[in-house]
């Protein structure tokens, strides 16, 4: 990811859960808050309730790829956490993409590009 660092510390995740704004979809929950840095920071959470390591990593890779593809559309300086829900395992890529971008629009994380891609 070209313009983004990753969130890794537990206290960073907890701060977003408690003080950030959230958007809920059937496939994921998105938490966001204005950060102190000029670039975005993102973290991904996939619970062990979702499935075994192979399943969790597949979901995490898909979510990371969704963010990577749309990275240039995001406002800068945001801390973002994406929490996968159980339905994300069986979801098609387009369903995940639609849910992810919809949650981003709810939280006003995307720049106004003038056109709609979905």
Backbone atoms as SQL, in Angstrom:
CREATE TABLE atoms (id INTEGER PRIMARY KEY, chain TEXT, resi INTEGER, resn TEXT, atom TEXT, x REAL, y REAL, z REAL);
INSERT INTO atoms VALUES
  (1, 'A', 1, 'UNK', 'N', 0.837, -1.164, 0.000),
  (2, 'A', 1, 'UNK', 'CA', 0.000, 0.000, 0.000),
  (3, 'A', 1, 'UNK', 'C', 0.889, 1.236, 0.000),
  (4, 'A', 2, 'UNK', 'N', 0.682, 2.017, -0.979),
  (5, 'A', 2, 'UNK', 'CA', 1.566, 3.137, -1.284),
  (6, 'A', 2, 'UNK', 'C', 1.492, 4.291, -0.283),
  (7, 'A', 3, 'UNK', 'N', 0.296, 4.664, 0.133),
  (8, 'A', 3, 'UNK', 'CA', 0.120, 5.855, 0.963),
  (9, 'A', 3, 'UNK', 'C', -0.295, 5.524, 2.398),
  (10, 'A', 4, 'UNK', 'N', -0.149, 4.286, 2.814),
  (11, 'A', 4, 'UNK', 'CA', -0.752, 3.849, 4.064),
  (12, 'A', 4, 'UNK', 'C', 0.217, 3.046, 4.915),
  (13, 'A', 5, 'UNK', 'N', 0.148, 3.273, 6.228),
  (14, 'A', 5, 'UNK', 'CA', 0.833, 2.438, 7.205),
  (15, 'A', 5, 'UNK', 'C', -0.193, 1.519, 7.839),
  (16, 'A', 6, 'UNK', 'N', 0.282, 0.549, 8.613),
  (17, 'A', 6, 'UNK', 'CA', -0.652, -0.360, 9.267),
  (18, 'A', 6, 'UNK', 'C', -0.736, -0.061, 10.758),
  (19, 'A', 7, 'UNK', 'N', -1.904, -0.293, 11.312),
  (20, 'A', 7, 'UNK', 'CA', -2.098, -0.236, 12.760),
  (21, 'A', 7, 'UNK', 'C', -1.712, -1.597, 13.309),
  (22, 'A', 8, 'UNK', 'N', -0.898, -1.619, 14.347),
  (23, 'A', 8, 'UNK', 'CA', -0.478, -2.903, 14.899),
  (24, 'A', 8, 'UNK', 'C', -0.654, -2.996, 16.403),
  (25, 'A', 9, 'UNK', 'N', -0.643, -1.858, 17.084),
  (26, 'A', 9, 'UNK', 'CA', -0.729, -1.859, 18.542),
  (27, 'A', 9, 'UNK', 'C', -2.175, -2.018, 19.008),
  (28, 'A', 10, 'UNK', 'N', -2.355, -2.822, 20.044),
  (29, 'A', 10, 'UNK', 'CA', -3.691, -3.072, 20.575),
  (30, 'A', 10, 'UNK', 'C', -4.356, -1.780, 21.040),
  (31, 'A', 11, 'UNK', 'N', -3.609, -0.881, 21.656),
  (32, 'A', 11, 'UNK', 'CA', -4.215, 0.361, 22.153),
  (33, 'A', 11, 'UNK', 'C', -4.714, 1.246, 21.013),
  (34, 'A', 12, 'UNK', 'N', -4.091, 1.147, 19.828),
  (35, 'A', 12, 'UNK', 'CA', -4.561, 1.914, 18.669),
  (36, 'A', 12, 'UNK', 'C', -5.919, 1.381, 18.194),
  (37, 'A', 13, 'UNK', 'N', -6.069, 0.072, 18.175),
  (38, 'A', 13, 'UNK', 'CA', -7.344, -0.536, 17.799),
  (39, 'A', 13, 'UNK', 'C', -8.422, -0.163, 18.821),
  (40, 'A', 14, 'UNK', 'N', -8.101, -0.287, 20.111),
  (41, 'A', 14, 'UNK', 'CA', -9.074, 0.011, 21.155),
  (42, 'A', 14, 'UNK', 'C', -9.514, 1.473, 21.117),
  (43, 'A', 15, 'UNK', 'N', -8.591, 2.384, 20.810),
  (44, 'A', 15, 'UNK', 'CA', -8.943, 3.800, 20.726),
  (45, 'A', 15, 'UNK', 'C', -9.961, 4.029, 19.609),
  (46, 'A', 16, 'UNK', 'N', -9.766, 3.371, 18.485),
  (47, 'A', 16, 'UNK', 'CA', -10.727, 3.509, 17.380),
  (48, 'A', 16, 'UNK', 'C', -12.079, 2.897, 17.743),
  (49, 'A', 17, 'UNK', 'N', -12.077, 1.757, 18.419),
  (50, 'A', 17, 'UNK', 'CA', -13.336, 1.133, 18.808),
  (51, 'A', 17, 'UNK', 'C', -14.131, 2.043, 19.733),
  (52, 'A', 18, 'UNK', 'N', -13.447, 2.716, 20.646),
  (53, 'A', 18, 'UNK', 'CA', -14.171, 3.523, 21.629),
  (54, 'A', 18, 'UNK', 'C', -14.462, 4.942, 21.156),
  (55, 'A', 19, 'UNK', 'N', -13.541, 5.576, 20.428),
  (56, 'A', 19, 'UNK', 'CA', -13.705, 6.984, 20.070),
  (57, 'A', 19, 'UNK', 'C', -13.980, 7.235, 18.597),
  (58, 'A', 20, 'UNK', 'N', -13.831, 6.222, 17.763),
  (59, 'A', 20, 'UNK', 'CA', -14.054, 6.405, 16.335),
  (60, 'A', 20, 'UNK', 'C', -15.516, 6.268, 15.964),
  (61, 'A', 21, 'UNK', 'N', -15.830, 6.683, 14.754),
  (62, 'A', 21, 'UNK', 'CA', -17.181, 6.504, 14.218),
  (63, 'A', 21, 'UNK', 'C', -17.216, 5.166, 13.500),
  (64, 'A', 22, 'UNK', 'N', -18.398, 4.550, 13.452),
  (65, 'A', 22, 'UNK', 'CA', -18.485, 3.231, 12.829),
  (66, 'A', 22, 'UNK', 'C', -19.594, 3.184, 11.789),
  (67, 'A', 23, 'UNK', 'N', -19.408, 2.285, 10.849),
  (68, 'A', 23, 'UNK', 'CA', -20.421, 1.985, 9.836),
  (69, 'A', 23, 'UNK', 'C', -20.522, 0.462, 9.745),
  (70, 'A', 24, 'UNK', 'N', -21.745, -0.044, 9.793),
  (71, 'A', 24, 'UNK', 'CA', -21.969, -1.482, 9.836),
  (72, 'A', 24, 'UNK', 'C', -22.617, -1.943, 8.541),
  (73, 'A', 25, 'UNK', 'N', -22.105, -3.030, 7.982),
  (74, 'A', 25, 'UNK', 'CA', -22.706, -3.697, 6.832),
  (75, 'A', 25, 'UNK', 'C', -22.839, -5.176, 7.195),
  (76, 'A', 26, 'UNK', 'N', -23.543, -5.964, 6.401),
  (77, 'A', 26, 'UNK', 'CA', -23.653, -7.399, 6.718),
  (78, 'A', 26, 'UNK', 'C', -22.306, -8.134, 6.671),
  (79, 'A', 27, 'UNK', 'N', -21.320, -7.583, 5.972),
  (80, 'A', 27, 'UNK', 'CA', -20.047, -8.270, 5.774),
  (81, 'A', 27, 'UNK', 'C', -18.910, -7.734, 6.622),
  (82, 'A', 28, 'UNK', 'N', -19.012, -6.493, 7.062),
  (83, 'A', 28, 'UNK', 'CA', -17.907, -5.900, 7.818),
  (84, 'A', 28, 'UNK', 'C', -18.380, -4.717, 8.636),
  (85, 'A', 29, 'UNK', 'N', -17.548, -4.328, 9.584),
  (86, 'A', 29, 'UNK', 'CA', -17.764, -3.116, 10.371),
  (87, 'A', 29, 'UNK', 'C', -16.523, -2.255, 10.160),
  (88, 'A', 30, 'UNK', 'N', -16.741, -0.990, 9.885),
  (89, 'A', 30, 'UNK', 'CA', -15.633, -0.072, 9.618),
  (90, 'A', 30, 'UNK', 'C', -15.608, 0.986, 10.710),
  (91, 'A', 31, 'UNK', 'N', -14.456, 1.171, 11.326),
  (92, 'A', 31, 'UNK', 'CA', -14.249, 2.219, 12.324),
  (93, 'A', 31, 'UNK', 'C', -13.255, 3.209, 11.751),
  (94, 'A', 32, 'UNK', 'N', -13.506, 4.501, 11.943),
  (95, 'A', 32, 'UNK', 'CA', -12.598, 5.520, 11.412),
  (96, 'A', 32, 'UNK', 'C', -12.543, 6.712, 12.348),
  (97, 'A', 33, 'UNK', 'N', -11.397, 7.348, 12.347),
  (98, 'A', 33, 'UNK', 'CA', -11.175, 8.546, 13.151),
  (99, 'A', 33, 'UNK', 'C', -10.032, 9.335, 12.532),
  (100, 'A', 34, 'UNK', 'N', -10.114, 10.645, 12.628),
  (101, 'A', 34, 'UNK', 'CA', -9.034, 11.495, 12.133),
  (102, 'A', 34, 'UNK', 'C', -7.792, 11.210, 12.964),
  (103, 'A', 35, 'UNK', 'N', -6.667, 10.977, 12.275),
  (104, 'A', 35, 'UNK', 'CA', -5.421, 10.673, 12.964),
  (105, 'A', 35, 'UNK', 'C', -4.515, 11.884, 13.076),
  (106, 'A', 36, 'UNK', 'N', -3.373, 11.672, 13.669),
  (107, 'A', 36, 'UNK', 'CA', -2.409, 12.756, 13.872),
  (108, 'A', 36, 'UNK', 'C', -1.367, 12.827, 12.761),
  (109, 'A', 37, 'UNK', 'N', -1.382, 11.877, 11.877),
  (110, 'A', 37, 'UNK', 'CA', -0.375, 11.820, 10.823),
  (111, 'A', 37, 'UNK', 'C', -0.946, 12.292, 9.498),
  (112, 'A', 38, 'UNK', 'N', -0.061, 12.531, 8.546),
  (113, 'A', 38, 'UNK', 'CA', -0.506, 12.994, 7.229),
  (114, 'A', 38, 'UNK', 'C', -0.980, 11.849, 6.349),
  (115, 'A', 39, 'UNK', 'N', -0.563, 10.635, 6.651),
  (116, 'A', 39, 'UNK', 'CA', -0.994, 9.508, 5.828),
  (117, 'A', 39, 'UNK', 'C', -1.960, 8.631, 6.614),
  (118, 'A', 40, 'UNK', 'N', -2.673, 7.801, 5.897),
  (119, 'A', 40, 'UNK', 'CA', -3.649, 6.914, 6.515),
  (120, 'A', 40, 'UNK', 'C', -2.950, 5.761, 7.221),
  (121, 'A', 41, 'UNK', 'N', -3.641, 5.236, 8.214),
  (122, 'A', 41, 'UNK', 'CA', -3.202, 4.004, 8.866),
  (123, 'A', 41, 'UNK', 'C', -4.411, 3.084, 8.900),
  (124, 'A', 42, 'UNK', 'N', -4.188, 1.815, 8.563),
  (125, 'A', 42, 'UNK', 'CA', -5.304, 0.879, 8.498),
  (126, 'A', 42, 'UNK', 'C', -4.952, -0.419, 9.205),
  (127, 'A', 43, 'UNK', 'N', -5.958, -1.020, 9.825),
  (128, 'A', 43, 'UNK', 'CA', -5.805, -2.313, 10.469),
  (129, 'A', 43, 'UNK', 'C', -6.975, -3.209, 10.101),
  (130, 'A', 44, 'UNK', 'N', -6.709, -4.505, 10.075),
  (131, 'A', 44, 'UNK', 'CA', -7.744, -5.474, 9.717),
  (132, 'A', 44, 'UNK', 'C', -7.883, -6.474, 10.854),
  (133, 'A', 45, 'UNK', 'N', -9.122, -6.790, 11.218),
  (134, 'A', 45, 'UNK', 'CA', -9.397, -7.748, 12.277),
  (135, 'A', 45, 'UNK', 'C', -10.325, -8.824, 11.734),
  (136, 'A', 46, 'UNK', 'N', -9.884, -10.070, 11.890),
  (137, 'A', 46, 'UNK', 'CA', -10.715, -11.207, 11.503),
  (138, 'A', 46, 'UNK', 'C', -10.678, -12.181, 12.670),
  (139, 'A', 47, 'UNK', 'N', -11.795, -12.346, 13.353),
  (140, 'A', 47, 'UNK', 'CA', -11.883, -13.153, 14.561),
  (141, 'A', 47, 'UNK', 'C', -11.715, -14.642, 14.268),
  (142, 'A', 48, 'UNK', 'N', -11.303, -15.380, 15.286),
  (143, 'A', 48, 'UNK', 'CA', -11.192, -16.836, 15.139),
  (144, 'A', 48, 'UNK', 'C', -12.563, -17.487, 14.988),
  (145, 'A', 49, 'UNK', 'N', -13.637, -16.763, 15.317),
  (146, 'A', 49, 'UNK', 'CA', -14.991, -17.276, 15.116),
  (147, 'A', 49, 'UNK', 'C', -15.316, -17.434, 13.633),
  (148, 'A', 50, 'UNK', 'N', -14.587, -16.713, 12.782),
  (149, 'A', 50, 'UNK', 'CA', -14.829, -16.738, 11.334),
  (150, 'A', 50, 'UNK', 'C', -14.457, -18.102, 10.740),
  (151, 'A', 51, 'UNK', 'N', -13.406, -18.715, 11.243),
  (152, 'A', 51, 'UNK', 'CA', -12.985, -20.004, 10.704),
  (153, 'A', 51, 'UNK', 'C', -11.527, -20.275, 11.026),
  (154, 'A', 52, 'UNK', 'N', -10.959, -21.245, 10.311),
  (155, 'A', 52, 'UNK', 'CA', -9.568, -21.587, 10.559),
  (156, 'A', 52, 'UNK', 'C', -8.628, -20.543, 9.939),
  (157, 'A', 53, 'UNK', 'N', -7.337, -20.729, 10.100),
  (158, 'A', 53, 'UNK', 'CA', -6.348, -19.739, 9.659),
  (159, 'A', 53, 'UNK', 'C', -6.418, -19.490, 8.157),
  (160, 'A', 54, 'UNK', 'N', -6.654, -20.521, 7.385),
  (161, 'A', 54, 'UNK', 'CA', -6.734, -20.367, 5.933),
  (162, 'A', 54, 'UNK', 'C', -7.907, -19.456, 5.559),
  (163, 'A', 55, 'UNK', 'N', -9.038, -19.694, 6.177),
  (164, 'A', 55, 'UNK', 'CA', -10.234, -18.890, 5.912),
  (165, 'A', 55, 'UNK', 'C', -10.039, -17.453, 6.350),
  (166, 'A', 56, 'UNK', 'N', -9.508, -17.256, 7.558),
  (167, 'A', 56, 'UNK', 'CA', -9.277, -15.901, 8.064),
  (168, 'A', 56, 'UNK', 'C', -8.303, -15.133, 7.185),
  (169, 'A', 57, 'UNK', 'N', -7.242, -15.776, 6.766),
  (170, 'A', 57, 'UNK', 'CA', -6.256, -15.101, 5.913),
  (171, 'A', 57, 'UNK', 'C', -6.819, -14.765, 4.541),
  (172, 'A', 58, 'UNK', 'N', -7.686, -15.619, 4.005),
  (173, 'A', 58, 'UNK', 'CA', -8.319, -15.332, 2.719),
  (174, 'A', 58, 'UNK', 'C', -9.192, -14.087, 2.825),
  (175, 'A', 59, 'UNK', 'N', -9.990, -14.004, 3.890),
  (176, 'A', 59, 'UNK', 'CA', -10.837, -12.827, 4.097),
  (177, 'A', 59, 'UNK', 'C', -9.967, -11.585, 4.271),
  (178, 'A', 60, 'UNK', 'N', -8.898, -11.684, 5.056),
  (179, 'A', 60, 'UNK', 'CA', -8.006, -10.544, 5.290),
  (180, 'A', 60, 'UNK', 'C', -7.349, -10.086, 3.982),
  (181, 'A', 61, 'UNK', 'N', -6.913, -11.015, 3.163),
  (182, 'A', 61, 'UNK', 'CA', -6.301, -10.653, 1.869),
  (183, 'A', 61, 'UNK', 'C', -7.293, -9.939, 0.967),
  (184, 'A', 62, 'UNK', 'N', -8.531, -10.414, 0.939),
  (185, 'A', 62, 'UNK', 'CA', -9.545, -9.772, 0.099),
  (186, 'A', 62, 'UNK', 'C', -9.823, -8.350, 0.558),
  (187, 'A', 63, 'UNK', 'N', -9.939, -8.145, 1.866),
  (188, 'A', 63, 'UNK', 'CA', -10.191, -6.805, 2.399),
  (189, 'A', 63, 'UNK', 'C', -9.002, -5.880, 2.144),
  (190, 'A', 64, 'UNK', 'N', -7.803, -6.410, 2.306),
  (191, 'A', 64, 'UNK', 'CA', -6.607, -5.599, 2.061),
  (192, 'A', 64, 'UNK', 'C', -6.525, -5.192, 0.588),
  (193, 'A', 65, 'UNK', 'N', -6.891, -6.093, -0.288),
  (194, 'A', 65, 'UNK', 'CA', -6.879, -5.784, -1.723),
  (195, 'A', 65, 'UNK', 'C', -7.935, -4.738, -2.069),
  (196, 'A', 66, 'UNK', 'N', -9.103, -4.825, -1.458),
  (197, 'A', 66, 'UNK', 'CA', -10.136, -3.805, -1.671),
  (198, 'A', 66, 'UNK', 'C', -9.609, -2.430, -1.304),
  (199, 'A', 67, 'UNK', 'N', -8.955, -2.345, -0.155),
  (200, 'A', 67, 'UNK', 'CA', -8.411, -1.048, 0.257),
  (201, 'A', 67, 'UNK', 'C', -7.319, -0.593, -0.704),
  (202, 'A', 68, 'UNK', 'N', -6.433, -1.518, -1.089),
  (203, 'A', 68, 'UNK', 'CA', -5.310, -1.160, -1.965),
  (204, 'A', 68, 'UNK', 'C', -5.796, -0.594, -3.300),
  (205, 'A', 69, 'UNK', 'N', -6.807, -1.207, -3.877),
  (206, 'A', 69, 'UNK', 'CA', -7.333, -0.759, -5.168),
  (207, 'A', 69, 'UNK', 'C', -7.930, 0.642, -5.067),
  (208, 'A', 70, 'UNK', 'N', -8.599, 0.937, -3.968),
  (209, 'A', 70, 'UNK', 'CA', -9.287, 2.222, -3.805),
  (210, 'A', 70, 'UNK', 'C', -8.509, 3.211, -2.933),
  (211, 'A', 71, 'UNK', 'N', -7.258, 2.914, -2.672),
  (212, 'A', 71, 'UNK', 'CA', -6.449, 3.727, -1.754),
  (213, 'A', 71, 'UNK', 'C', -6.361, 5.197, -2.154),
  (214, 'A', 72, 'UNK', 'N', -6.261, 5.473, -3.427),
  (215, 'A', 72, 'UNK', 'CA', -6.126, 6.856, -3.894),
  (216, 'A', 72, 'UNK', 'C', -7.408, 7.675, -3.711),
  (217, 'A', 73, 'UNK', 'N', -8.533, 7.016, -3.512),
  (218, 'A', 73, 'UNK', 'CA', -9.811, 7.707, -3.352),
  (219, 'A', 73, 'UNK', 'C', -10.054, 8.179, -1.918),
  (220, 'A', 74, 'UNK', 'N', -9.238, 7.708, -0.964),
  (221, 'A', 74, 'UNK', 'CA', -9.449, 8.025, 0.441),
  (222, 'A', 74, 'UNK', 'C', -8.864, 9.381, 0.810),
  (223, 'A', 75, 'UNK', 'N', -9.542, 10.064, 1.735),
  (224, 'A', 75, 'UNK', 'CA', -8.981, 11.266, 2.339),
  (225, 'A', 75, 'UNK', 'C', -7.747, 10.859, 3.130),
  (226, 'A', 76, 'UNK', 'N', -6.804, 11.765, 3.302),
  (227, 'A', 76, 'UNK', 'CA', -5.581, 11.417, 4.015),
  (228, 'A', 76, 'UNK', 'C', -5.692, 11.787, 5.494),
  (229, 'A', 77, 'UNK', 'N', -4.839, 11.165, 6.294),
  (230, 'A', 77, 'UNK', 'CA', -4.789, 11.466, 7.712),
  (231, 'A', 77, 'UNK', 'C', -5.809, 10.719, 8.554),
  (232, 'A', 78, 'UNK', 'N', -6.324, 9.609, 8.059),
  (233, 'A', 78, 'UNK', 'CA', -7.354, 8.859, 8.778),
  (234, 'A', 78, 'UNK', 'C', -6.776, 7.567, 9.358),
  (235, 'A', 79, 'UNK', 'N', -7.284, 7.187, 10.526),
  (236, 'A', 79, 'UNK', 'CA', -7.023, 5.865, 11.099),
  (237, 'A', 79, 'UNK', 'C', -8.273, 5.036, 10.856),
  (238, 'A', 80, 'UNK', 'N', -8.087, 3.843, 10.288),
  (239, 'A', 80, 'UNK', 'CA', -9.223, 3.010, 9.877),
  (240, 'A', 80, 'UNK', 'C', -9.002, 1.585, 10.378),
  (241, 'A', 81, 'UNK', 'N', -10.053, 0.968, 10.905),
  (242, 'A', 81, 'UNK', 'CA', -10.024, -0.446, 11.259),
  (243, 'A', 81, 'UNK', 'C', -11.193, -1.123, 10.563),
  (244, 'A', 82, 'UNK', 'N', -10.908, -2.234, 9.903),
  (245, 'A', 82, 'UNK', 'CA', -11.934, -3.027, 9.226),
  (246, 'A', 82, 'UNK', 'C', -12.068, -4.342, 9.980),
  (247, 'A', 83, 'UNK', 'N', -13.277, -4.613, 10.485),
  (248, 'A', 83, 'UNK', 'CA', -13.554, -5.850, 11.220),
  (249, 'A', 83, 'UNK', 'C', -14.459, -6.711, 10.357),
  (250, 'A', 84, 'UNK', 'N', -13.966, -7.894, 9.996),
  (251, 'A', 84, 'UNK', 'CA', -14.753, -8.804, 9.159),
  (252, 'A', 84, 'UNK', 'C', -15.821, -9.488, 10.001),
  (253, 'A', 85, 'UNK', 'N', -16.983, -9.685, 9.397),
  (254, 'A', 85, 'UNK', 'CA', -18.070, -10.412, 10.040),
  (255, 'A', 85, 'UNK', 'C', -18.194, -11.786, 9.394),
  (256, 'A', 86, 'UNK', 'N', -18.998, -12.649, 9.972),
  (257, 'A', 86, 'UNK', 'CA', -19.121, -14.032, 9.521),
  (258, 'A', 86, 'UNK', 'C', -19.527, -14.183, 8.070),
  (259, 'A', 87, 'UNK', 'N', -20.385, -13.314, 7.582),
  (260, 'A', 87, 'UNK', 'CA', -20.854, -13.422, 6.192),
  (261, 'A', 87, 'UNK', 'C', -19.760, -13.108, 5.170),
  (262, 'A', 88, 'UNK', 'N', -18.682, -12.485, 5.590),
  (263, 'A', 88, 'UNK', 'CA', -17.604, -12.136, 4.654),
  (264, 'A', 88, 'UNK', 'C', -16.950, -13.380, 4.061),
  (265, 'A', 89, 'UNK', 'N', -17.030, -14.505, 4.759),
  (266, 'A', 89, 'UNK', 'CA', -16.404, -15.735, 4.283),
  (267, 'A', 89, 'UNK', 'C', -17.031, -16.197, 2.971),
  (268, 'A', 90, 'UNK', 'N', -18.346, -16.217, 2.891),
  (269, 'A', 90, 'UNK', 'CA', -19.026, -16.717, 1.701),
  (270, 'A', 90, 'UNK', 'C', -19.384, -15.650, 0.684),
  (271, 'A', 91, 'UNK', 'N', -19.005, -14.417, 0.957),
  (272, 'A', 91, 'UNK', 'CA', -19.392, -13.314, 0.073),
  (273, 'A', 91, 'UNK', 'C', -18.575, -13.296, -1.202),
  (274, 'A', 92, 'UNK', 'N', -19.212, -12.891, -2.289),
  (275, 'A', 92, 'UNK', 'CA', -18.488, -12.680, -3.530),
  (276, 'A', 92, 'UNK', 'C', -17.700, -11.380, -3.421),
  (277, 'A', 93, 'UNK', 'N', -16.666, -11.268, -4.240),
  (278, 'A', 93, 'UNK', 'CA', -15.794, -10.098, -4.180),
  (279, 'A', 93, 'UNK', 'C', -16.574, -8.802, -4.407),
  (280, 'A', 94, 'UNK', 'N', -17.491, -8.803, -5.363),
  (281, 'A', 94, 'UNK', 'CA', -18.270, -7.595, -5.665),
  (282, 'A', 94, 'UNK', 'C', -19.162, -7.201, -4.488),
  (283, 'A', 95, 'UNK', 'N', -19.698, -8.171, -3.766),
  (284, 'A', 95, 'UNK', 'CA', -20.509, -7.865, -2.593),
  (285, 'A', 95, 'UNK', 'C', -19.656, -7.209, -1.510),
  (286, 'A', 96, 'UNK', 'N', -18.468, -7.755, -1.303),
  (287, 'A', 96, 'UNK', 'CA', -17.555, -7.162, -0.320),
  (288, 'A', 96, 'UNK', 'C', -17.157, -5.750, -0.726),
  (289, 'A', 97, 'UNK', 'N', -16.876, -5.559, -2.003),
  (290, 'A', 97, 'UNK', 'CA', -16.466, -4.243, -2.490),
  (291, 'A', 97, 'UNK', 'C', -17.595, -3.222, -2.300),
  (292, 'A', 98, 'UNK', 'N', -18.803, -3.615, -2.648),
  (293, 'A', 98, 'UNK', 'CA', -19.953, -2.726, -2.499),
  (294, 'A', 98, 'UNK', 'C', -20.175, -2.363, -1.025),
  (295, 'A', 99, 'UNK', 'N', -20.055, -3.342, -0.143),
  (296, 'A', 99, 'UNK', 'CA', -20.233, -3.099, 1.285),
  (297, 'A', 99, 'UNK', 'C', -19.121, -2.203, 1.830),
  (298, 'A', 100, 'UNK', 'N', -17.883, -2.457, 1.424),
  (299, 'A', 100, 'UNK', 'CA', -16.744, -1.670, 1.895),
  (300, 'A', 100, 'UNK', 'C', -16.863, -0.215, 1.459),
  (301, 'A', 101, 'UNK', 'N', -17.150, 0.008, 0.186),
  (302, 'A', 101, 'UNK', 'CA', -17.266, 1.379, -0.319),
  (303, 'A', 101, 'UNK', 'C', -18.491, 2.084, 0.265),
  (304, 'A', 102, 'UNK', 'N', -19.569, 1.348, 0.485),
  (305, 'A', 102, 'UNK', 'CA', -20.746, 1.936, 1.114),
  (306, 'A', 102, 'UNK', 'C', -20.453, 2.397, 2.532),
  (307, 'A', 103, 'UNK', 'N', -19.728, 1.584, 3.282),
  (308, 'A', 103, 'UNK', 'CA', -19.350, 1.971, 4.643),
  (309, 'A', 103, 'UNK', 'C', -18.410, 3.170, 4.626),
  (310, 'A', 104, 'UNK', 'N', -17.510, 3.214, 3.664),
  (311, 'A', 104, 'UNK', 'CA', -16.590, 4.353, 3.542),
  (312, 'A', 104, 'UNK', 'C', -17.357, 5.634, 3.215),
  (313, 'A', 105, 'UNK', 'N', -18.369, 5.529, 2.370),
  (314, 'A', 105, 'UNK', 'CA', -19.185, 6.710, 2.049),
  (315, 'A', 105, 'UNK', 'C', -19.979, 7.185, 3.264),
  (316, 'A', 106, 'UNK', 'N', -20.504, 6.253, 4.063),
  (317, 'A', 106, 'UNK', 'CA', -21.249, 6.618, 5.263),
  (318, 'A', 106, 'UNK', 'C', -20.383, 7.436, 6.216),
  (319, 'A', 107, 'UNK', 'N', -19.099, 7.088, 6.287),
  (320, 'A', 107, 'UNK', 'CA', -18.182, 7.780, 7.193),
  (321, 'A', 107, 'UNK', 'C', -17.451, 8.936, 6.520),
  (322, 'A', 108, 'UNK', 'N', -17.807, 9.233, 5.269),
  (323, 'A', 108, 'UNK', 'CA', -17.200, 10.342, 4.509),
  (324, 'A', 108, 'UNK', 'C', -15.683, 10.206, 4.435),
  (325, 'A', 109, 'UNK', 'N', -15.215, 8.997, 4.097),
  (326, 'A', 109, 'UNK', 'CA', -13.778, 8.749, 3.981),
  (327, 'A', 109, 'UNK', 'C', -13.258, 8.933, 2.567),
  (328, 'A', 110, 'UNK', 'N', -14.164, 8.996, 1.596),
  (329, 'A', 110, 'UNK', 'CA', -13.764, 9.076, 0.196),
  (330, 'A', 110, 'UNK', 'C', -13.808, 10.501, -0.327),
  (331, 'A', 111, 'UNK', 'N', -12.871, 10.795, -1.210),
  (332, 'A', 111, 'UNK', 'CA', -12.874, 12.094, -1.875),
  (333, 'A', 111, 'UNK', 'C', -14.013, 12.129, -2.875),
  (334, 'A', 112, 'UNK', 'N', -14.477, 13.312, -3.207),
  (335, 'A', 112, 'UNK', 'CA', -15.473, 13.464, -4.265),
  (336, 'A', 112, 'UNK', 'C', -14.759, 13.365, -5.595),
  (337, 'A', 113, 'UNK', 'N', -14.980, 12.264, -6.300),
  (338, 'A', 113, 'UNK', 'CA', -14.312, 12.065, -7.583),
  (339, 'A', 113, 'UNK', 'C', -15.178, 12.490, -8.754),
  (340, 'A', 114, 'UNK', 'N', -16.434, 12.820, -8.494),
  (341, 'A', 114, 'UNK', 'CA', -17.308, 13.286, -9.563),
  (342, 'A', 114, 'UNK', 'C', -18.087, 12.191, -10.223),
  (343, 'A', 115, 'UNK', 'N', -17.532, 10.974, -10.293),
  (344, 'A', 115, 'UNK', 'CA', -18.231, 9.889, -10.965),
  (345, 'A', 115, 'UNK', 'C', -18.499, 8.753, -9.992),
  (346, 'A', 116, 'UNK', 'N', -19.388, 7.889, -10.369),
  (347, 'A', 116, 'UNK', 'CA', -19.693, 6.732, -9.554),
  (348, 'A', 116, 'UNK', 'C', -19.161, 5.499, -10.246),
  (349, 'A', 117, 'UNK', 'N', -18.410, 4.659, -9.507),
  (350, 'A', 117, 'UNK', 'CA', -17.843, 3.480, -10.121),
  (351, 'A', 117, 'UNK', 'C', -18.685, 2.244, -9.847),
  (352, 'A', 118, 'UNK', 'N', -19.739, 2.349, -9.053),
  (353, 'A', 118, 'UNK', 'CA', -20.591, 1.181, -8.806),
  (354, 'A', 118, 'UNK', 'C', -22.017, 1.457, -9.168);
